Short mmCIF file of C-alpha atoms in Angstrom, two decimals:
data_model
loop_
_atom_site.label_atom_id
_atom_site.label_comp_id
_atom_site.label_asym_id
_atom_site.label_seq_id
_atom_site.Cartn_x
_atom_site.Cartn_y
_atom_site.Cartn_z
CA MET A 1 7.64 -24.34 -3.53
CA LEU A 2 3.69 -22.89 -2.50
CA LYS A 3 3.70 -25.41 -0.03
CA ALA A 4 6.51 -24.72 1.42
CA ALA A 5 6.47 -21.41 1.78
CA LEU A 6 2.62 -21.55 3.37
CA ALA A 7 3.84 -24.13 5.60
CA ARG A 8 6.88 -21.86 6.76
CA ARG A 9 4.28 -19.05 7.41
CA LEU A 10 1.84 -21.06 9.50
CA ALA A 11 4.98 -22.71 11.35
CA ARG A 12 5.57 -19.21 13.18
CA PRO A 13 3.46 -19.13 16.67
CA ARG A 14 3.19 -15.29 16.19
CA ARG A 15 1.19 -15.45 13.29
CA LEU A 16 -0.76 -18.61 14.74
CA SER A 17 -1.54 -16.85 17.63
CA ALA A 18 -2.48 -13.49 15.71
CA ILE A 19 -4.65 -16.15 13.42
CA ALA A 20 -6.35 -17.36 16.55
CA TRP A 21 -7.11 -14.11 18.20
CA LEU A 22 -8.67 -13.11 14.99
CA ALA A 23 -10.35 -16.43 14.32
CA LEU A 24 -11.66 -16.90 17.84
CA PRO A 25 -14.19 -14.26 18.63
CA LEU A 26 -15.76 -15.22 14.96
CA LEU A 27 -16.24 -18.18 15.62
CA LEU A 28 -17.90 -17.43 19.08
CA LEU A 29 -20.21 -15.13 17.01
CA ILE A 30 -20.73 -17.34 14.51
CA ALA A 31 -21.86 -20.02 17.58
CA ALA A 32 -23.91 -17.46 19.22
CA TYR A 33 -25.68 -16.67 16.48
CA VAL A 34 -26.53 -20.93 15.45
CA LEU A 35 -27.29 -21.39 18.91
CA TYR A 36 -29.47 -18.23 20.32
CA ALA A 37 -30.40 -15.78 17.07
CA ASN A 38 -33.61 -17.84 16.38
CA PRO A 39 -36.35 -16.05 17.36
CA SER A 40 -38.94 -18.60 17.32
CA VAL A 41 -37.05 -20.51 19.94
CA ASP A 42 -37.91 -19.84 23.59
CA LEU A 43 -34.49 -20.40 24.99
CA GLU A 44 -35.20 -21.25 28.64
CA HIS A 45 -37.72 -23.79 27.05
CA ARG A 46 -34.97 -25.62 24.95
CA LEU A 47 -31.84 -25.52 27.30
CA GLU A 48 -34.45 -27.29 29.92
CA LYS A 49 -34.60 -30.26 27.35
CA MET A 50 -31.11 -30.48 27.13
CA ASP A 51 -28.79 -33.51 28.52
CA PHE A 52 -28.20 -31.94 31.71
CA THR A 53 -32.08 -32.28 32.84
CA ASN A 54 -30.94 -36.02 34.00
CA TYR A 55 -28.17 -34.74 36.30
CA TRP A 56 -30.22 -31.61 37.65
CA VAL A 57 -33.67 -34.27 38.56
CA GLY A 58 -30.64 -37.06 39.82
CA SER A 59 -29.68 -34.05 41.82
CA LYS A 60 -33.44 -33.87 43.14
CA LEU A 61 -34.20 -36.81 43.57
CA ILE A 62 -30.62 -37.18 45.76
CA LEU A 63 -31.36 -34.58 47.88
CA GLY A 64 -35.24 -35.75 48.45
CA GLY A 65 -34.01 -39.18 49.75
CA ARG A 66 -35.30 -40.85 46.24
CA ALA A 67 -31.91 -41.97 44.90
CA MET A 68 -33.16 -45.38 44.28
CA GLU A 69 -35.97 -43.99 41.61
CA LEU A 70 -32.93 -43.65 39.39
CA PHE A 71 -32.39 -47.12 39.63
CA SER A 72 -35.87 -48.57 39.70
CA GLY A 73 -36.30 -48.76 35.96
CA GLN A 74 -37.41 -46.49 33.06
CA GLN A 75 -40.74 -46.12 33.93
CA THR A 76 -40.36 -44.93 37.57
CA TYR A 77 -37.50 -42.83 36.39
CA PHE A 78 -39.38 -40.65 33.53
CA ALA A 79 -42.13 -40.20 35.95
CA ALA A 80 -39.70 -38.43 38.37
CA LEU A 81 -38.41 -36.65 35.15
CA ARG A 82 -42.02 -35.40 34.53
CA GLU A 83 -42.39 -34.38 38.11
CA PHE A 84 -39.31 -31.97 38.27
CA ALA A 85 -38.68 -31.15 34.35
CA GLY A 86 -42.56 -30.64 33.35
CA PRO A 87 -44.92 -33.22 31.29
CA ASP A 88 -43.73 -32.13 28.00
CA ILE A 89 -40.28 -33.35 28.93
CA GLY A 90 -38.89 -35.41 26.18
CA TRP A 91 -37.09 -38.86 26.24
CA HIS A 92 -34.45 -39.37 28.79
CA ASN A 93 -32.71 -42.22 30.66
CA TRP A 94 -30.64 -42.53 33.71
CA SER A 95 -27.32 -44.50 32.18
CA TYR A 96 -24.94 -44.28 35.14
CA PRO A 97 -23.10 -46.09 38.01
CA PRO A 98 -24.56 -44.91 41.73
CA HIS A 99 -21.02 -43.32 42.51
CA TYR A 100 -21.56 -40.76 39.58
CA LEU A 101 -24.08 -39.07 42.15
CA PHE A 102 -21.31 -37.61 44.07
CA PHE A 103 -20.45 -35.48 40.86
CA ILE A 104 -24.28 -34.00 40.58
CA MET A 105 -25.52 -34.01 44.28
CA PRO A 106 -25.28 -30.08 44.58
CA PHE A 107 -26.94 -28.84 42.00
CA GLY A 108 -30.34 -29.72 42.43
CA LEU A 109 -29.86 -26.88 45.24
CA PHE A 110 -30.34 -24.44 42.18
CA GLY A 111 -32.80 -23.68 39.52
CA TYR A 112 -32.22 -25.47 35.92
CA LEU A 113 -30.52 -22.46 34.54
CA PRO A 114 -28.05 -21.22 37.24
CA ALA A 115 -27.41 -25.27 38.02
CA ALA A 116 -26.60 -25.83 34.12
CA ALA A 117 -24.43 -22.64 34.03
CA VAL A 118 -22.21 -23.80 37.13
CA PHE A 119 -21.82 -26.91 36.06
CA LEU A 120 -20.73 -26.60 33.20
CA ALA A 121 -18.07 -23.49 34.26
CA LEU A 122 -16.74 -25.68 36.91
CA THR A 123 -16.46 -29.30 34.51
CA LEU A 124 -14.91 -26.22 31.64
CA CYS A 125 -11.95 -25.28 33.98
CA ILE A 126 -11.61 -28.56 35.11
CA TYR A 127 -10.84 -29.81 31.18
CA LEU A 128 -9.03 -26.95 30.42
CA HIS A 129 -6.68 -27.21 33.26
CA ALA A 130 -6.33 -30.36 32.29
CA VAL A 131 -5.12 -29.67 28.89
CA LEU A 132 -3.19 -26.82 29.49
CA LEU A 133 -1.07 -28.46 31.71
CA SER A 134 -0.03 -30.40 28.69
CA ALA A 135 0.13 -27.08 26.46
CA GLY A 136 4.00 -26.73 25.40
CA GLY A 137 2.98 -23.90 22.43
CA SER A 138 0.54 -21.46 21.58
CA ARG A 139 -2.02 -21.64 24.60
CA MET A 140 -4.05 -19.29 21.91
CA LEU A 141 -3.75 -21.73 19.16
CA LEU A 142 -4.92 -24.62 21.66
CA LEU A 143 -7.64 -22.95 22.78
CA LEU A 144 -8.99 -22.65 19.03
CA LEU A 145 -8.30 -26.30 18.04
CA LEU A 146 -10.63 -26.76 21.25
CA LEU A 147 -13.30 -24.58 20.49
CA PRO A 148 -15.28 -27.09 18.73
CA ALA A 149 -15.36 -29.74 21.16
CA ILE A 150 -16.34 -27.13 23.43
CA LEU A 151 -19.32 -26.00 21.62
CA GLY A 152 -20.32 -29.43 20.83
CA ASN A 153 -20.50 -30.30 25.05
CA VAL A 154 -22.14 -26.71 25.49
CA VAL A 155 -24.75 -27.13 22.82
CA PHE A 156 -25.75 -30.64 25.09
CA ILE A 157 -25.31 -29.56 28.30
CA GLN A 158 -23.02 -32.76 28.75
CA ASN A 159 -20.21 -33.90 31.43
CA GLY A 160 -18.02 -34.19 28.68
CA PHE A 161 -15.58 -31.51 30.17
CA LEU A 162 -15.70 -34.05 33.14
CA ILE A 163 -14.75 -36.82 31.94
CA SER A 164 -12.20 -35.81 29.19
CA GLY A 165 -10.81 -34.37 32.08
CA LEU A 166 -10.18 -36.92 34.28
CA PHE A 167 -9.17 -38.76 31.47
CA VAL A 168 -6.63 -36.20 30.49
CA TYR A 169 -5.54 -36.07 33.85
CA GLY A 170 -5.32 -39.05 34.21
CA LEU A 171 -2.45 -39.74 31.16
CA THR A 172 -0.89 -36.35 31.97
CA LEU A 173 0.18 -36.98 35.37
CA ARG A 174 1.11 -40.54 35.04
CA GLN A 175 4.43 -40.70 35.48
CA SER A 176 5.18 -37.38 37.51
CA ARG A 177 2.58 -37.78 39.62
CA PRO A 178 0.84 -40.94 39.94
CA VAL A 179 -1.18 -40.95 42.89
CA LEU A 180 -3.37 -37.83 41.56
CA ALA A 181 -3.28 -39.47 38.51
CA GLY A 182 -4.81 -42.81 39.73
CA ILE A 183 -7.55 -40.54 41.70
CA ALA A 184 -8.32 -39.14 38.07
CA LEU A 185 -8.40 -42.46 36.63
CA GLY A 186 -10.39 -44.06 39.56
CA MET A 187 -12.96 -41.41 39.26
CA LEU A 188 -13.43 -42.07 35.79
CA THR A 189 -15.18 -45.53 36.08
CA ILE A 190 -18.05 -43.60 36.23
CA LYS A 191 -18.11 -43.77 32.73
CA PRO A 192 -16.20 -47.24 32.00
CA GLN A 193 -16.95 -47.75 28.40
CA LEU A 194 -14.24 -44.67 27.78
CA GLY A 195 -11.65 -45.97 30.08
CA PHE A 196 -11.13 -49.45 28.93
CA LEU A 197 -7.87 -49.31 27.62
CA LEU A 198 -6.59 -47.63 30.39
CA PRO A 199 -5.77 -51.13 32.39
CA VAL A 200 -3.37 -52.17 29.40
CA LEU A 201 -1.71 -48.86 29.18
CA LEU A 202 -0.61 -48.60 33.04
CA ILE A 203 0.17 -52.86 33.09
CA PHE A 204 2.25 -52.26 29.96
CA GLU A 205 4.50 -49.12 31.73
CA ARG A 206 4.30 -50.54 34.95
CA ARG A 207 2.59 -47.99 36.34
CA TRP A 208 1.89 -49.61 39.70
CA ALA A 209 1.42 -46.56 41.87
CA VAL A 210 -1.09 -45.46 39.63
CA ILE A 211 -3.04 -48.71 39.30
CA LEU A 212 -3.05 -48.63 43.39
CA SER A 213 -4.13 -45.58 43.94
CA ALA A 214 -7.21 -45.69 40.78
CA THR A 215 -8.29 -48.62 42.53
CA ALA A 216 -7.91 -47.37 46.12
CA THR A 217 -10.07 -43.96 44.47
CA ALA A 218 -12.53 -46.32 42.90
CA SER A 219 -12.98 -48.63 45.53
CA MET A 220 -13.74 -45.54 48.06
CA MET A 221 -16.17 -44.24 45.80
CA ILE A 222 -17.92 -47.17 45.21
CA GLY A 223 -18.16 -48.92 48.89
CA LEU A 224 -19.49 -44.78 50.28
CA ALA A 225 -22.15 -45.21 47.31
CA THR A 226 -23.04 -48.33 48.80
CA LEU A 227 -22.79 -47.29 52.50
CA ILE A 228 -25.13 -44.34 51.31
CA TRP A 229 -27.43 -45.69 49.14
CA GLY A 230 -27.27 -48.96 49.71
CA PRO A 231 -26.35 -52.38 47.96
CA GLN A 232 -29.92 -52.22 46.17
CA ALA A 233 -28.38 -49.04 44.15
CA TRP A 234 -26.11 -51.14 42.32
CA VAL A 235 -28.01 -53.90 41.91
CA GLY A 236 -30.40 -52.04 40.43
CA TYR A 237 -27.45 -50.29 38.42
CA PHE A 238 -26.56 -53.93 36.86
CA THR A 239 -30.15 -55.64 36.38
CA VAL A 240 -32.02 -52.54 35.27
CA ASN A 241 -30.23 -49.63 34.08
CA LEU A 242 -27.27 -51.66 32.01
CA PRO A 243 -29.67 -53.56 30.28
CA TYR A 244 -32.17 -50.72 29.17
CA GLN A 245 -28.77 -49.11 27.93
CA GLY A 246 -28.02 -52.21 25.87
CA ASP A 247 -31.47 -51.82 24.29
CA VAL A 248 -31.41 -48.27 23.48
CA MET A 249 -27.91 -48.65 21.57
CA LEU A 250 -29.25 -51.42 19.95
CA HIS A 251 -32.65 -50.29 19.14
CA LEU A 252 -32.95 -46.46 19.40
CA THR A 253 -33.11 -44.60 16.14
CA GLY A 254 -33.54 -41.11 14.83
CA ILE A 255 -30.80 -38.32 15.95
CA PHE A 256 -29.00 -40.56 18.36
CA THR A 257 -28.14 -42.95 15.84
CA HIS A 258 -26.06 -40.36 14.12
CA MET A 259 -24.46 -38.71 17.36
CA MET A 260 -22.29 -42.28 17.80
CA PRO A 261 -18.67 -41.95 16.11
CA SER A 262 -17.72 -45.69 15.42
CA VAL A 263 -18.36 -48.01 12.71
CA TYR A 264 -21.57 -49.56 14.69
CA GLY A 265 -22.94 -45.61 15.03
CA SER A 266 -21.92 -44.77 11.34
CA LEU A 267 -23.84 -47.99 9.70
CA ARG A 268 -26.71 -47.45 12.49
CA ALA A 269 -27.18 -43.73 10.82
CA LEU A 270 -26.61 -45.28 7.07
CA SER A 271 -30.13 -47.51 8.60
CA VAL A 272 -27.89 -50.79 8.81
CA ALA A 273 -29.85 -53.19 11.12
CA PRO A 274 -28.25 -53.55 14.57
CA ASP A 275 -26.58 -56.90 14.78
CA THR A 276 -25.36 -56.32 11.28
CA ALA A 277 -23.59 -53.35 12.35
CA LEU A 278 -22.33 -54.43 15.57
CA LEU A 279 -20.78 -57.62 13.61
CA ALA A 280 -19.12 -54.99 10.82
CA HIS A 281 -17.62 -53.58 13.77
CA LEU A 282 -16.11 -56.18 15.43
CA PRO A 283 -13.11 -56.57 13.04
CA VAL A 284 -12.79 -52.91 12.89
CA ALA A 285 -12.32 -52.74 16.94
CA LEU A 286 -9.95 -56.00 16.98
CA LEU A 287 -7.52 -54.72 14.11
CA SER A 288 -7.31 -51.31 16.40
CA PHE A 289 -6.67 -53.38 19.31
CA VAL A 290 -3.84 -55.30 17.45
CA ALA A 291 -2.71 -51.56 16.18
CA TYR A 292 -2.48 -50.04 19.84
CA LEU A 293 -0.78 -53.12 20.89
CA ILE A 294 1.82 -52.36 18.10
CA CYS A 295 1.81 -49.03 18.90
CA LEU A 296 2.84 -49.67 22.88
CA ARG A 297 5.78 -51.69 21.65
CA ARG A 298 6.63 -49.63 19.00
CA THR A 299 6.71 -45.78 20.86
CA ASP A 300 8.38 -45.05 23.79
CA GLY A 301 7.47 -41.52 24.35
CA LEU A 302 4.59 -41.24 26.91
CA GLN A 303 2.46 -38.56 25.00
CA ALA A 304 2.62 -40.76 21.87
CA ARG A 305 1.57 -43.92 24.23
CA ALA A 306 -1.39 -41.52 25.41
CA THR A 307 -2.16 -40.13 22.38
CA ALA A 308 -2.64 -43.92 20.71
CA THR A 309 -4.78 -44.94 23.99
CA VAL A 310 -7.49 -42.10 23.26
CA PHE A 311 -7.67 -42.53 19.54
CA ALA A 312 -7.87 -46.63 19.95
CA THR A 313 -10.52 -46.08 22.84
CA PHE A 314 -12.91 -44.49 19.92
CA MET A 315 -12.06 -46.57 16.97
CA ILE A 316 -12.86 -49.68 19.50
CA SER A 317 -16.11 -48.63 21.31
CA PRO A 318 -18.97 -49.06 19.70
CA TYR A 319 -21.25 -46.87 21.72
CA SER A 320 -19.28 -43.17 21.93
CA LEU A 321 -21.24 -39.86 21.93
CA ILE A 322 -19.76 -36.61 20.32
CA TYR A 323 -19.89 -34.56 23.44
CA ASP A 324 -16.74 -37.29 24.58
CA PHE A 325 -14.96 -36.20 21.52
CA CYS A 326 -13.73 -33.42 24.35
CA ALA A 327 -10.45 -36.11 24.98
CA LEU A 328 -9.76 -37.10 21.71
CA ALA A 329 -9.93 -32.83 20.47
CA ALA A 330 -7.49 -32.56 22.97
CA VAL A 331 -4.52 -34.77 22.01
CA ALA A 332 -5.26 -33.99 18.61
CA ALA A 333 -4.82 -30.79 19.46
CA LEU A 334 -1.89 -31.10 21.35
CA ALA A 335 -0.36 -32.61 19.11
CA VAL A 336 -0.97 -30.16 15.86
CA VAL A 337 0.49 -27.56 18.61
CA SER A 338 3.61 -29.49 19.28
CA ALA A 339 4.63 -29.99 15.73
CA VAL A 340 4.48 -26.26 15.55
CA GLU A 341 6.59 -25.57 18.60
CA THR A 342 9.19 -28.76 17.68
CA GLY A 343 8.93 -27.14 13.54
CA ALA A 344 7.47 -30.04 12.59
CA LEU A 345 5.61 -28.11 9.77
CA ASN A 346 8.99 -26.78 8.84
CA ARG A 347 9.38 -30.54 6.85
CA ARG A 348 8.40 -32.20 3.81
CA ASN A 349 4.63 -32.70 4.00
CA GLY A 350 4.54 -31.09 7.51
CA LEU A 351 1.33 -28.89 6.73
CA LEU A 352 -0.65 -31.80 5.30
CA GLY A 353 0.52 -34.54 7.38
CA LEU A 354 -1.60 -32.42 10.08
CA VAL A 355 -4.47 -32.16 8.02
CA PRO A 356 -6.35 -35.17 10.01
CA LEU A 357 -5.57 -33.75 13.25
CA PHE A 358 -7.37 -30.01 12.10
CA ILE A 359 -10.33 -32.38 11.14
CA VAL A 360 -10.38 -34.36 14.29
CA CYS A 361 -10.73 -31.26 16.17
CA LEU A 362 -14.07 -30.07 14.03
CA LEU A 363 -15.24 -33.48 14.88
CA PRO A 364 -17.41 -32.64 17.43
CA LEU A 365 -19.27 -30.31 15.21
CA LEU A 366 -19.28 -32.39 11.64
CA THR A 367 -20.25 -35.68 13.02
CA LEU A 368 -24.11 -35.08 13.20
CA PRO A 369 -24.43 -32.87 9.92
CA LEU A 370 -22.02 -35.26 8.10
CA ALA A 371 -24.30 -38.36 9.52
CA LEU A 372 -27.66 -36.52 8.63
CA ALA A 373 -26.25 -35.42 4.76
CA GLY A 374 -25.77 -39.79 4.86
CA LEU A 375 -22.07 -39.26 5.18
CA PRO A 376 -21.13 -40.98 8.48
CA VAL A 377 -17.35 -40.94 8.00
CA SER A 378 -15.96 -40.28 11.40
CA PRO A 379 -14.42 -43.48 11.80
CA VAL A 380 -12.38 -43.09 8.77
CA ILE A 381 -11.24 -39.44 9.91
CA ILE A 382 -10.70 -40.93 13.46
CA ALA A 383 -8.05 -43.43 11.90
CA PHE A 384 -5.98 -41.17 9.76
CA GLY A 385 -5.97 -38.50 12.78
CA TRP A 386 -4.52 -41.67 14.81
CA PHE A 387 -1.75 -42.30 11.86
CA ALA A 388 -1.34 -38.60 11.73
CA ALA A 389 -0.97 -38.20 15.33
CA MET A 390 1.96 -41.11 15.38
CA ARG A 391 3.58 -39.44 12.65
CA SER A 392 3.78 -36.29 13.99
CA THR A 393 4.73 -37.57 17.73
CA GLN A 394 7.59 -39.55 16.19
CA THR A 395 8.95 -36.53 13.86
CA GLY A 396 8.91 -34.20 17.02
CA ASN A 397 11.17 -34.28 19.60
CA SER A 398 11.23 -35.26 23.06
CA ARG A 399 9.81 -32.18 24.42
CA GLN A 400 6.31 -32.93 22.86
CA PHE A 401 3.47 -32.80 25.91
CA PRO A 402 5.49 -31.77 28.70
CA PRO A 403 3.91 -33.00 31.34
CA TYR A 404 4.46 -36.21 30.05
CA THR A 405 8.26 -35.65 30.29
CA ALA A 406 9.99 -35.80 33.53
CA GLU A 407 12.18 -32.57 33.02
CA ASN A 408 8.72 -30.58 33.13
CA ASN A 409 7.38 -32.59 36.15
CA GLY A 410 3.56 -32.23 35.21
CA THR A 411 3.28 -28.23 36.00
CA VAL A 412 2.39 -25.56 33.97
#
């Protein structure tokens, strides 16, 4: 009876919104204290060592006519990095294809801190707009659930907002706005390790307009990059950057291995040899792919298939990082909000069934400390979250994730 009473109370959208309004500023204050309150930390010096340094220096090289230094090997790139960011800059490497340069080109016109602020603000707007297209319930609750992912990306000043925004746009608009969905997914080819299941989904659903639009967008961006920076940029990317990134994934140690939420990354965090970790990851990836195909066949809702696509991506890919969690947090948060809207919390075990989704939303902040404590359990949490999300979408009604339905037509 206590559990039922608690579920009824939490199922009230107004009550949840009030809780969110109280919790959000508290969490922001805690985050501000953790990030900035240490008087021994030089904030500007600290921020200049974040991952955005790659994008800022990359833009400087593009604007200076030196783009090929991004695709000429780690030694050449690191020399340029030290030239612009200072001799004490820590290890960074360039891992993006030539058409990613279109997304970072203007930021070298500004100083590092203003450029980082503008980059985060613009990409956060893209991400939030993409997610809010799917918001059918309390938007305040949705933002509260997204806060860990937002903080996780801000801490590293990474491109998680941009990549996840494109991912969510493509999934959200694939029925109501197929051309726009295809444009977003074509742009997502700048990070192909997160979009490898999208062809499977689109072919299964016969989204030929989306496929055509995505192919045209990717081809145009790749062709334009070739015209501007030459085919040697692509030669360098495939023969130098990709092999080096493979070596990074296999051999880099330290905190990097604790930031990968896959089975492979979790085992590496436990100091398992790379070959052994990859061998253990493969059957999990295969089973996850089979489970994904079963989800596609047994679910007829666009929202359920989109959710399965995102969860399966993180279970299958050996190489994802905690700032990539923005897409996963989005579908988990939307499933929770949808359950509140449709009254799923009032059903038996509804509240307990959503607990894995709440924890998935916290993973951007939990993965690293758990791994450092010797508990790299993110793959287990993602697997349970996937099951909970599928169960939630099956027990809800047809209005879950509104933009996935024809009635909503993809509008806010």
